[in-house]
Coordinates of C-alpha atoms and ligand atoms in Angstrom, one line a residue:
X250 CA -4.2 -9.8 -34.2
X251 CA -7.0 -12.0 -32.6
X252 CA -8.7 -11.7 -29.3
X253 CA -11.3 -14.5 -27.6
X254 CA -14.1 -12.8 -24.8
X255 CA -16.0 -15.8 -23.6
X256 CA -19.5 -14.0 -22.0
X257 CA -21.4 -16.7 -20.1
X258 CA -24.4 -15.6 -18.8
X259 CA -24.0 -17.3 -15.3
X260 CA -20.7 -15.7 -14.7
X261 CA -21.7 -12.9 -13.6
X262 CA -19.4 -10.2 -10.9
X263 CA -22.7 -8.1 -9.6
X264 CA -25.5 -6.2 -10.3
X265 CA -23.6 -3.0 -10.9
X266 CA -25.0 0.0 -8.7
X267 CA -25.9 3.0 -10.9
X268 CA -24.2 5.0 -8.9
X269 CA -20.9 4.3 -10.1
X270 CA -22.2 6.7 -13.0
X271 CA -22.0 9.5 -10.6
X272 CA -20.5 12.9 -11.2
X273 CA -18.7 16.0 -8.8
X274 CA -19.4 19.6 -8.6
X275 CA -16.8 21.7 -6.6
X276 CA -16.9 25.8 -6.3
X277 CA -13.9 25.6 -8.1
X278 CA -12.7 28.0 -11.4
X279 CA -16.0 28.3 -13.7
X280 CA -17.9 25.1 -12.5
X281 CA -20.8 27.1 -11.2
X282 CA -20.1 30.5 -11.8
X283 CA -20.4 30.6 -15.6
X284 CA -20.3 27.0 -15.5
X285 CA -24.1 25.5 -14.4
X286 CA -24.9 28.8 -13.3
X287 CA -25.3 32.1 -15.3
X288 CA -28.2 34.4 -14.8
X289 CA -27.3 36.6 -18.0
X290 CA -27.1 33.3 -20.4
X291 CA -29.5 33.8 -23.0
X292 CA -30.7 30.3 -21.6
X293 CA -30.9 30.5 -18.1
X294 CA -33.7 29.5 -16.0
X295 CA -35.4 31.5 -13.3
X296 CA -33.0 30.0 -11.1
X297 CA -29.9 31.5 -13.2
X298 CA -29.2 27.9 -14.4
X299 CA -28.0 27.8 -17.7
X300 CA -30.7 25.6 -19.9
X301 CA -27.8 24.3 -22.6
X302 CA -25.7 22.6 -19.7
X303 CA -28.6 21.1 -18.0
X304 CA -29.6 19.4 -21.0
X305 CA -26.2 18.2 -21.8
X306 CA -26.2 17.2 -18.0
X307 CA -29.4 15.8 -18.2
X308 CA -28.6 13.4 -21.2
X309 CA -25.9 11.6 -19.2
X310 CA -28.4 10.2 -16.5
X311 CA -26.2 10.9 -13.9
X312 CA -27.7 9.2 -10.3
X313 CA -25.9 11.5 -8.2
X314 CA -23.4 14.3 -7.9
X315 CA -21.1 15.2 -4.9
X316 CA -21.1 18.9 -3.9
X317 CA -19.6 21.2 -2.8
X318 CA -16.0 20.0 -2.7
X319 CA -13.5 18.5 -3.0
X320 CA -10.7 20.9 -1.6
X321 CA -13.1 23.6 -1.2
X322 CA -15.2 22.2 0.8
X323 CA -12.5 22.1 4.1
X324 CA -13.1 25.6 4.7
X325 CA -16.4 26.5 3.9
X326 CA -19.3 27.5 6.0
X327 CA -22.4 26.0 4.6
X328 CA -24.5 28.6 6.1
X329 CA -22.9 31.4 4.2
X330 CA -24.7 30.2 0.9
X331 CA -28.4 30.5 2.5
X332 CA -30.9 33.0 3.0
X333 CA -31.7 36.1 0.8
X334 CA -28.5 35.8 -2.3
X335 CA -27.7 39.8 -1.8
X336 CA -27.1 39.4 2.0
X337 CA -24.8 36.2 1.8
X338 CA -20.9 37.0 2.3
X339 CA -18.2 36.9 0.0
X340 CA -14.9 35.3 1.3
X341 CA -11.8 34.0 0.1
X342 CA -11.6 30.2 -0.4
X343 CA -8.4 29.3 1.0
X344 CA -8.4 25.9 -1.3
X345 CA -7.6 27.6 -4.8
X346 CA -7.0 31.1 -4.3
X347 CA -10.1 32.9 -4.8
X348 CA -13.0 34.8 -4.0
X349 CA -16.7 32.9 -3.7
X350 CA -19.7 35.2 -3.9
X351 CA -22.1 32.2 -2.2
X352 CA -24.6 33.5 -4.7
X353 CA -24.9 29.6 -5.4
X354 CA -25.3 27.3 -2.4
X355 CA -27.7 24.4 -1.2
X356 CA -30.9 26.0 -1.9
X357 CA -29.7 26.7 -5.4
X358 CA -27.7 23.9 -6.2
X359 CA -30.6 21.7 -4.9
X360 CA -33.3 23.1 -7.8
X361 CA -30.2 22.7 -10.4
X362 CA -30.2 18.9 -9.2
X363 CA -34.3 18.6 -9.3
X364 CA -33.5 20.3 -13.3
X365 CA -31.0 17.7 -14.5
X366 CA -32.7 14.4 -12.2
X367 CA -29.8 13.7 -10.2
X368 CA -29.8 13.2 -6.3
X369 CA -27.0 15.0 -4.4
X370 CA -24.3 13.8 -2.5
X371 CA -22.9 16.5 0.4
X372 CA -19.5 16.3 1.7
X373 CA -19.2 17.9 5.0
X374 CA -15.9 20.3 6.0
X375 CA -14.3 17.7 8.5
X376 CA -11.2 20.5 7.7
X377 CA -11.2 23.8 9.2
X378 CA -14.9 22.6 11.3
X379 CA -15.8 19.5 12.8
X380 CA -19.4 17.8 14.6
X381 CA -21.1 20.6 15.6
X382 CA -21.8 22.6 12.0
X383 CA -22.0 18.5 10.4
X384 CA -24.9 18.0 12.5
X385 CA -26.5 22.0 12.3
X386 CA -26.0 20.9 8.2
X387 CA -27.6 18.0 7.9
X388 CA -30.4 19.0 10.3
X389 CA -30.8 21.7 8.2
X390 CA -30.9 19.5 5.0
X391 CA -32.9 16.8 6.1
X392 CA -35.0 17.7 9.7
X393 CA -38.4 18.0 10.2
X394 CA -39.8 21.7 10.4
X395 CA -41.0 22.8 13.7
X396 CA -37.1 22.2 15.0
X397 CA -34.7 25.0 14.5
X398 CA -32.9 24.6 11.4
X399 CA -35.9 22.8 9.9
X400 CA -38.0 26.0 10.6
X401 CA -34.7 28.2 9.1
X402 CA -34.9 26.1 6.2
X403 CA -38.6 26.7 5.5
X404 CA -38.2 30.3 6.1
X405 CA -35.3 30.2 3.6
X406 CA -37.9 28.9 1.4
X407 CA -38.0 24.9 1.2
X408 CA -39.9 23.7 3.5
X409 CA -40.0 20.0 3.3
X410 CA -36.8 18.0 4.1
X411 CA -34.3 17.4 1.0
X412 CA -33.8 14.2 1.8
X413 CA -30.4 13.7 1.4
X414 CA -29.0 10.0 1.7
X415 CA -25.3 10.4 0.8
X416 CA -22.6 12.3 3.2
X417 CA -19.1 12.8 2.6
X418 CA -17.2 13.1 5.7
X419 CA -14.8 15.2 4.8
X420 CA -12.5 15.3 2.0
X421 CA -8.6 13.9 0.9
X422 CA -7.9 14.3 4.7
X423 CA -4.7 12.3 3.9
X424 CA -3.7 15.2 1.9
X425 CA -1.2 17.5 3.5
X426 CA -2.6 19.9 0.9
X427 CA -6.2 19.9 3.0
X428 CA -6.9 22.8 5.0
X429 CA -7.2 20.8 8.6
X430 CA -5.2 17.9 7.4
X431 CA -5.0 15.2 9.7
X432 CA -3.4 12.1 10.8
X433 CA -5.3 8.4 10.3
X434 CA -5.9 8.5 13.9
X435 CA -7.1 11.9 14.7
X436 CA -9.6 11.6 11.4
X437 CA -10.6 8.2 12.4
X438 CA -11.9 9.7 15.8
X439 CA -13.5 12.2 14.2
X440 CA -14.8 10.6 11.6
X441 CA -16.5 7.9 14.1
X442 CA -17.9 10.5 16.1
X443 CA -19.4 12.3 13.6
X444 CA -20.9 9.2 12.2
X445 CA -22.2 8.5 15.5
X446 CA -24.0 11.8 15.4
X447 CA -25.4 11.6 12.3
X448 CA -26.6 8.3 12.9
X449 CA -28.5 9.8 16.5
X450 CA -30.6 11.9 13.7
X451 CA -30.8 9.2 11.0
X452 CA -29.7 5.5 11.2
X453 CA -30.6 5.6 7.3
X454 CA -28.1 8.5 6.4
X455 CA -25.3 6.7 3.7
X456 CA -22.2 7.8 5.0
X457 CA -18.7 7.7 3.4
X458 CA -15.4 8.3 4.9
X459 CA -12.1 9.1 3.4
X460 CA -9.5 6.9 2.3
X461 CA -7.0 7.7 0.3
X462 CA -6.1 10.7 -2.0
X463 CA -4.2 8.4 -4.4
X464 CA -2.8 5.3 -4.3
X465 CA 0.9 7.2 -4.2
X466 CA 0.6 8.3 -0.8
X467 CA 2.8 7.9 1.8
X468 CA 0.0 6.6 4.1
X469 CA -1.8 4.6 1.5
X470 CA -2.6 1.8 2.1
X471 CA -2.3 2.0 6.5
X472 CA -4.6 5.1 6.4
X473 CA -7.3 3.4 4.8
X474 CA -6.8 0.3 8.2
X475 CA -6.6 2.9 10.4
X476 CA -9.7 5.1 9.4
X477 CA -11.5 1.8 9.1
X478 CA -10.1 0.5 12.7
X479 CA -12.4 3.8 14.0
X480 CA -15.1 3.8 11.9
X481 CA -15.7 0.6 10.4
X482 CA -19.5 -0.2 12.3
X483 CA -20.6 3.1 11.6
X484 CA -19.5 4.4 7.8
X485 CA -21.5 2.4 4.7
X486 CA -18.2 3.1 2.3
X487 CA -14.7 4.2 2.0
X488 CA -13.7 7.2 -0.4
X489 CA -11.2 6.8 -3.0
X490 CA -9.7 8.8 -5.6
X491 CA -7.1 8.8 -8.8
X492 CA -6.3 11.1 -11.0
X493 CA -4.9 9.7 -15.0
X494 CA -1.7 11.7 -16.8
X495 CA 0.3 10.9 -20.0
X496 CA 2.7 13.7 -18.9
X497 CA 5.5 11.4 -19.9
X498 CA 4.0 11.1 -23.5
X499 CA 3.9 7.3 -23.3
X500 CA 0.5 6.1 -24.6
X501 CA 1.2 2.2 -23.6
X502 CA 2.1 3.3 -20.2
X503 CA -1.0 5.6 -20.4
X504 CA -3.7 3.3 -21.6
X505 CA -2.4 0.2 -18.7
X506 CA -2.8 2.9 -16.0
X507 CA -6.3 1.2 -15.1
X508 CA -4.2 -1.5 -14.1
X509 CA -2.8 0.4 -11.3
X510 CA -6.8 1.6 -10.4
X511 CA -7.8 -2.1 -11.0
X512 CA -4.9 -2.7 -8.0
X513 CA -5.8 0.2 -6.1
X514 CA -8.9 -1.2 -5.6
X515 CA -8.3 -5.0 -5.1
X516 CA -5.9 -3.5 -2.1
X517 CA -8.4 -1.4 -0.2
X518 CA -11.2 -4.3 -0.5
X519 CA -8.7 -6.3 1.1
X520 CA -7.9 -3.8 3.6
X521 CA -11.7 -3.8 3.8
X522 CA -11.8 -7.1 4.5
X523 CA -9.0 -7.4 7.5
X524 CA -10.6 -4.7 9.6
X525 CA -14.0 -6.8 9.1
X526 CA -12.6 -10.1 10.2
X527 CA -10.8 -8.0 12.8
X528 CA -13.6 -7.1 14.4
X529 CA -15.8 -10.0 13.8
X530 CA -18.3 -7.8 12.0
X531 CA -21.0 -8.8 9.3
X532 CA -21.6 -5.6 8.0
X533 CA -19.4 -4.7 4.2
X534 CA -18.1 -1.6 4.0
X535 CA -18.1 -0.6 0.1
X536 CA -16.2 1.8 -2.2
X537 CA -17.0 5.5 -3.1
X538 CA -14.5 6.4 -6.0
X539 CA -16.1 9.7 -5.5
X540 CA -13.0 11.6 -8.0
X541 CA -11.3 10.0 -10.9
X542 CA -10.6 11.8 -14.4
X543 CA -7.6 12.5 -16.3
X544 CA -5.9 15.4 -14.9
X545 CA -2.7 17.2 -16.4
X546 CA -3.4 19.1 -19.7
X547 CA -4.3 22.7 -17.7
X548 CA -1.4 22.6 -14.8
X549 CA 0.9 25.2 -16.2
X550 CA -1.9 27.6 -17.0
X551 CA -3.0 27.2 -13.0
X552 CA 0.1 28.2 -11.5
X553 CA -0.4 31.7 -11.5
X554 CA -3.9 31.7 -9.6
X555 CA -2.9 28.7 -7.5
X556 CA 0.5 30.6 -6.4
X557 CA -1.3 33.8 -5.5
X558 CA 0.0 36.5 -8.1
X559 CA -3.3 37.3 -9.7
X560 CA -5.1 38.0 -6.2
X561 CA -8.6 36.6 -5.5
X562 CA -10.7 36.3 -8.7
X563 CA -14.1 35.5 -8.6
X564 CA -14.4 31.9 -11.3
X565 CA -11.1 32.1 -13.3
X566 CA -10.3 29.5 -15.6
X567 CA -8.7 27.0 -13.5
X568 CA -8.2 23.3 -14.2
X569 CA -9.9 23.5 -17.6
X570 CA -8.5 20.5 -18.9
X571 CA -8.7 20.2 -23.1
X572 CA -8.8 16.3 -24.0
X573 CA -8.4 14.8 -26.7
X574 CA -8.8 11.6 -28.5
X575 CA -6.2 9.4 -26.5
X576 CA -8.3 10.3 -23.3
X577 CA -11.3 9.2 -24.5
X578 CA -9.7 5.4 -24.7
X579 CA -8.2 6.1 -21.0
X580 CA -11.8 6.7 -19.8
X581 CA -13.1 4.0 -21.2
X582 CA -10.9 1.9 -20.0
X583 CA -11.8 3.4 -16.7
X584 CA -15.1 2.3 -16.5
X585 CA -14.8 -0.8 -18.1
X586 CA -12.9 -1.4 -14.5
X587 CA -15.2 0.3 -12.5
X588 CA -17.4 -1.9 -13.8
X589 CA -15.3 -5.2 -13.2
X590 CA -15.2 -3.9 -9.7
X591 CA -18.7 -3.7 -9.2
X592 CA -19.1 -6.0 -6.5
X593 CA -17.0 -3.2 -4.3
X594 CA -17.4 -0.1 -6.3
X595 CA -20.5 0.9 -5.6
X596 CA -20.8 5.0 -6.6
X597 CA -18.2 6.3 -8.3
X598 CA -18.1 10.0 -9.8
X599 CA -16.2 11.4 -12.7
X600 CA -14.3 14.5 -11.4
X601 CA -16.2 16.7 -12.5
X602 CA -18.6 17.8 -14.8
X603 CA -18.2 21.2 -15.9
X604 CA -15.6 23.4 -17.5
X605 CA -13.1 21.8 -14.3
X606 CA -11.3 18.8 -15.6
X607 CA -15.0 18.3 -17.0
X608 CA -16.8 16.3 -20.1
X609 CA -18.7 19.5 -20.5
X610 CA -17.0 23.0 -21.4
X611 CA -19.1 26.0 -21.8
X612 CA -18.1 30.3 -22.9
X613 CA -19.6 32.7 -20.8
X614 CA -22.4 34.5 -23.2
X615 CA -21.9 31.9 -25.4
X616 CA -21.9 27.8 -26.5
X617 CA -21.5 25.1 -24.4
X618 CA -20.1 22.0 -25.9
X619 CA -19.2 18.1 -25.2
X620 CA -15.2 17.0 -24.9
X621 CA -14.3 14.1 -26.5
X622 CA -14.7 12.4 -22.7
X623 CA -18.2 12.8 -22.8
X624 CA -18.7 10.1 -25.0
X625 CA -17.7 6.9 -23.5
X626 CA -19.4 8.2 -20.1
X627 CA -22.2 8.8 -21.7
X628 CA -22.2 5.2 -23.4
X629 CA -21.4 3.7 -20.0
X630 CA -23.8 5.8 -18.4
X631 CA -26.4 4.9 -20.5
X632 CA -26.1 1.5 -21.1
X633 CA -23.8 0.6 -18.5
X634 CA -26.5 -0.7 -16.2
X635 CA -27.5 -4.3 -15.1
X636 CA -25.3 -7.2 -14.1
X637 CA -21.4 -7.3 -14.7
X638 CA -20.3 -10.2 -16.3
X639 CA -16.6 -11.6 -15.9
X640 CA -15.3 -12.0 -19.4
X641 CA -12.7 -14.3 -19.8
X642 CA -10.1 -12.5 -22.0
X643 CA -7.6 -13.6 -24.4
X644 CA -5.6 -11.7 -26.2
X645 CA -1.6 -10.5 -26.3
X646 CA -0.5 -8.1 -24.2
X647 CA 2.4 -5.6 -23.6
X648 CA 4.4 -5.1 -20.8
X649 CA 3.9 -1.3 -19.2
X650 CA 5.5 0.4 -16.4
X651 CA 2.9 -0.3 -13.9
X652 CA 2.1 -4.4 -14.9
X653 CA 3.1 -6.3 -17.3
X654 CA 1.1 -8.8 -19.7
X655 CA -1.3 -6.0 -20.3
X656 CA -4.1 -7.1 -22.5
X657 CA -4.4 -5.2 -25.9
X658 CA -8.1 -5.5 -25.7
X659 CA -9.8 -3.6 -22.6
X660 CA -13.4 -5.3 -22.4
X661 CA -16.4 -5.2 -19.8
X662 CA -19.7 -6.8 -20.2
X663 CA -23.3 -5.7 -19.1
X664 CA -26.6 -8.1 -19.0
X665 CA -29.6 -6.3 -18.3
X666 CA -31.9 -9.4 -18.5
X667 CA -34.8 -7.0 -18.0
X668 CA -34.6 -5.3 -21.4
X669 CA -33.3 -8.3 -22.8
X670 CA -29.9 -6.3 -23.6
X671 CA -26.3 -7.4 -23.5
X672 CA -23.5 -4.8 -24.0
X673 CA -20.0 -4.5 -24.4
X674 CA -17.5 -2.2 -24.7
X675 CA -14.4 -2.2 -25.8
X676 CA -10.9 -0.4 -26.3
X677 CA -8.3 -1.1 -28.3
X678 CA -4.6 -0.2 -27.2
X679 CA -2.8 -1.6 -30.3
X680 CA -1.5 1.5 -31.9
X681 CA -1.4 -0.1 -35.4
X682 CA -2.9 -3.9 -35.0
X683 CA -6.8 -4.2 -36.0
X684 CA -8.0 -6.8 -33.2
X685 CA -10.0 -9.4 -35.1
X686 CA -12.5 -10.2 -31.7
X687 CA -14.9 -13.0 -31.3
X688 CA -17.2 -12.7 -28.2
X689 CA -17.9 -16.3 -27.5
X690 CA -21.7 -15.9 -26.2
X691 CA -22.5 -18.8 -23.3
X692 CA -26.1 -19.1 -22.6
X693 CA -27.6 -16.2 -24.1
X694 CA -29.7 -18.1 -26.8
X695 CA -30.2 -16.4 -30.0
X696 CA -28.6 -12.7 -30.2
X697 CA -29.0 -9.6 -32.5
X698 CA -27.2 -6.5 -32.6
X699 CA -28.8 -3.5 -32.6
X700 CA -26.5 -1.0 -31.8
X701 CA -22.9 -0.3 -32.5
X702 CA -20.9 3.1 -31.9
X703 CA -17.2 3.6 -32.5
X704 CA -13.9 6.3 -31.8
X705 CA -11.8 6.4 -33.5
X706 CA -9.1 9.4 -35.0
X707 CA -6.4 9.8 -36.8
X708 CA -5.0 12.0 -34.4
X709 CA -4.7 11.2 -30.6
X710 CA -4.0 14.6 -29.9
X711 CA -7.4 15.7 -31.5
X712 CA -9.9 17.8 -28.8
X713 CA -13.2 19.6 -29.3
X714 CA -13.0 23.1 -29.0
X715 CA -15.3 26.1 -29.0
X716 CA -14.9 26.9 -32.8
X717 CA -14.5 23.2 -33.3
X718 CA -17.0 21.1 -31.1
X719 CA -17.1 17.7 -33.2
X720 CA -13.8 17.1 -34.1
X721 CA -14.2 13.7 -32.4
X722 CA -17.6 11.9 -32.5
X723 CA -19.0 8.9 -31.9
X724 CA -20.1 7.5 -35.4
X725 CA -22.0 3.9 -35.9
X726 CA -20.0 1.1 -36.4
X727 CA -20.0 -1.7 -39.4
X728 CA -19.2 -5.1 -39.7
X729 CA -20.4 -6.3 -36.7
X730 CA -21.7 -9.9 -37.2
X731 CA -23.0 -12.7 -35.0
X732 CA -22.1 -15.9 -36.8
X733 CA -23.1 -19.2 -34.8
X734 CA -22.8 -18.1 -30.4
X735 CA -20.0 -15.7 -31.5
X736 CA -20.2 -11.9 -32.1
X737 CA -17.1 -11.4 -34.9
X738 CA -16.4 -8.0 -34.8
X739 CA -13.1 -5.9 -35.8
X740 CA -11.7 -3.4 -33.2
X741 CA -9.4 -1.1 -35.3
X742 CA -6.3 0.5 -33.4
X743 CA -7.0 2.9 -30.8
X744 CA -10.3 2.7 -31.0
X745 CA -13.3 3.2 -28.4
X746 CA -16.1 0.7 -28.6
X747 CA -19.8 -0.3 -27.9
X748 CA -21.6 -3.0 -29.0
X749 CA -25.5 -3.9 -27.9
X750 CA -27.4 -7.2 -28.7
X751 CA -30.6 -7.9 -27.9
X752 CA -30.6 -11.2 -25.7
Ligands
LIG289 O1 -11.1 17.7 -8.4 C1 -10.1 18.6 -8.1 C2 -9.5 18.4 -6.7 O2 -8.8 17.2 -6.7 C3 -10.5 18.3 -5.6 O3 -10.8 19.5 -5.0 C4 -9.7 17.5 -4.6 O4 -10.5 16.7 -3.7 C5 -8.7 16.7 -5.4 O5 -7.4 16.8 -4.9

């Protein structure tokens, strides 16, 4: 089967914001307990980090990761995870059923984020609290010392401001599910006046305000009009999320599901756009997808803690997703459409990053290790970054549940005209056609390839495990020629692709 990307260098979507490489944290299951944080790990750092997962971390060069929730985060009390570690409460998190020590909070989660280089990204419990503790936090995060929470902040030991730009306000408070749930209207108001507060400490402050849980809501897409109606002049981006399953076994209707996040978005930057004509406004409110994964290999297992029969625990395993191959095309094609939506996405965060529904699994005691998802974040991640172009695709497609005509070949394109760089990557969703591809290049002058990685399995079911952590690896691809302005290269079924040419 043949497939035609024309890449003109003048047709170009935007320069896409490194943030969109962003990752999440919650205090949920083993993400921090045992997860990033584990005192007794032969590796750990005087901080109780664990050194294995930071460099694993660190390789990704992620810009910024949300904390502390998610779910979690609309019933939790900030201030219960400062000050000295053996005086801070333990309490029940009302979100997923267990116990949290607080021997990790701001303070410590802050030197984890100095350890890895990433900036962090604070959602604020708009839940079971409201303005007054979102203003004590973010005074205490970012005011001066010689005011109150500065001066508690030094005493706590930091005493410079941490300087944090992006705040979540609230989280999935469409979500009946939320502890403090609300309706459009009564988190609009809130929202508003909690940006307007913020804003009275720092105009600069990035806020974000929720939208949507999932695009299957009930509410979806009139919240997202609603919240924005309120908050439009005073919020910087809207908060979406979407979570990926093949629990029906279907990998064509699996592998078009981007189509429905490729919709998802096109509908809230229209919403986006009627609430700005609406109210005459210049300013361009942008999208945080601050949660997207797949999520649906670990539900059975969770039942248990999530229904209460196994009490409190203190980190259980809980959503500790095992993918395999076949997810590592899905995420793929994830970010190729995060990045064909770059002029609206504009941070994004893979939900989330260890051990919960994570690209990074570790044992307490013992290894950690990279799923098979890792890998086309990390590619994206890494190379991801410059200007999006807007391919021009053709190819045959298949029909799928959620659109029809859906291209076998999944492609986004990346100039970085700095390093001279243009990269592409590429899934296949035949399951037995090789796509014969030609990437037709317009006005890049002469081009070389220098790099080309490939996925590929025999197995879609195959996962990286503890006692088998490379069962699906990158490996470098052949073949790849440039003959004339074309690149000629062979995409193989089911496989996961990158390609970089120096320009
Ligand atoms: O990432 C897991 C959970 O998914 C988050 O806590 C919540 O925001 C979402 O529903």
């Amino acid at each position: 089967m043949k497939a035609t990307v024309v890449a003109n260098k003048d047709f170009t979507i935007a320069k896409i914001d490194d943030r969109v490489y962003g990752a999440f944290l919650e205090h949920l299951g083993r993400a921090i307990y045992t997860g990033i944080h584990e005192p007794d790990h032969p590796t750990a750092d005087t901080h109780g980090m664990r050194g294995d997962v930071i460099k694993l971390v660190k390789d990704l060069n992620i810009p910024c990761v949300r904390y502390p929730g998610g779910n979690f985060v609309s019933a939790y009390n900030w201030e219960d995870g400062i000050g000295p570690v053996e005086q801070r409460p333990t309490r029940l998190d009302l979100a997923w059923h267990t116990s949290e020590s607080n021997r990790v909070g701001i303070h410590e989660f802050a030197a984890w984020c100095d350890a890895v280089d990433t900036k962090m990204m604070l959602a604020i419990n708009l839940g079971s609290r409201g303005l007054d503790e979102a203003r004590n936090f973010v005074e205490y995060i970012n005011g001066p010392t010689g005011s109150y929470w500065g001066d508690l902040r030094k005493t706590n030991g930091r005493a410079a401001p941490f300087d944090v730009k992006m705040w979540c306000l609230g989280n999935e408070m469409d979500g009946p599910w939320q502890v403090g749930h609300k309706t459009a209207d009564e988190y609009g108001r809130l929202a508003s006046e909690t940006a307007k507060t913020l804003r009275a400490f720092d105009k600069s402050l990035e806020l974000i305000v929720c939208g949507s849980s999932n695009s299957d809501m009930k509410t979806y897409p009139e919240w997202e009009r609603v919240v924005l109606e309120h908050t439009y002049e005073s919020v910087d981006h809207i908060s979406l999320h979407m979570y990926f399953n093949n629990r029906a076994k279907n990998t064509a209707n699996y592998l078009a599901l981007n189509h429905k996040l490729d919709t998802y978005i096109a509908t809230i930057e229209s919403t986006i756009d009627i609430v700005k004509a609406n109210k005459r406004s210049k300013h361009k409110v942008a999208i945080s997808f601050d949660e997207w994964n797949v999520w649906y290999h670990s539900n059975a297992q969770d039942k248990d803690i999530l229904g209460g029969t196994k009490g409190w625990p203190h980190a259980p395993r809980l959503l500790e997703d095992i993918y395999n191959f076949e997810d590592v095309l899905q995420v793929g094609c994830i970010l190729n459409t995060f990045i064909r939506r770059s002029n609206i996405v504009k941070i994004a965060c893979i939900a989330q990053l260890v051990n919960v529904i994570a690209p990074i699994m570790t044992e307490p005691k013992g290894a950690a290790w990279r799923q098979t998802i890792y890998y086309p974040y990390y590619f994206a991640s890494l190379y991801g970054r410059g200007t999006a172009l807007n391919l021009a695709v053709t190819c045959p497609g298949y029909d799928a549940d959620c659109a029809d005509n859906v291209s076998y070949i999944d492609a986004a394109g990346v100039h970085d005209s700095d390093a001279g760089t243009l990269t592409f990557f590429a899934v296949n969703r035949h399951g037995t056609e090789t796509l014969d591809t030609e990437f037709n290049l317009q006005g890049f002058g002469k081009a070389t390839v220098f790099e080309h990685k490939v996925m590929t399995h025999k197995q879609l079911a195959a996962t990286n495990t503890l006692h088998n952590q490379t069962a699906v690896v990158p490996r470098d691809g052949t073949g790849a020629r440039i003959e004339g302005a074309g690149l000629r290269v062979s995409l193989p079924p089911y496989s996961y692709q990158m390609l970089r040419l120096k320009v």
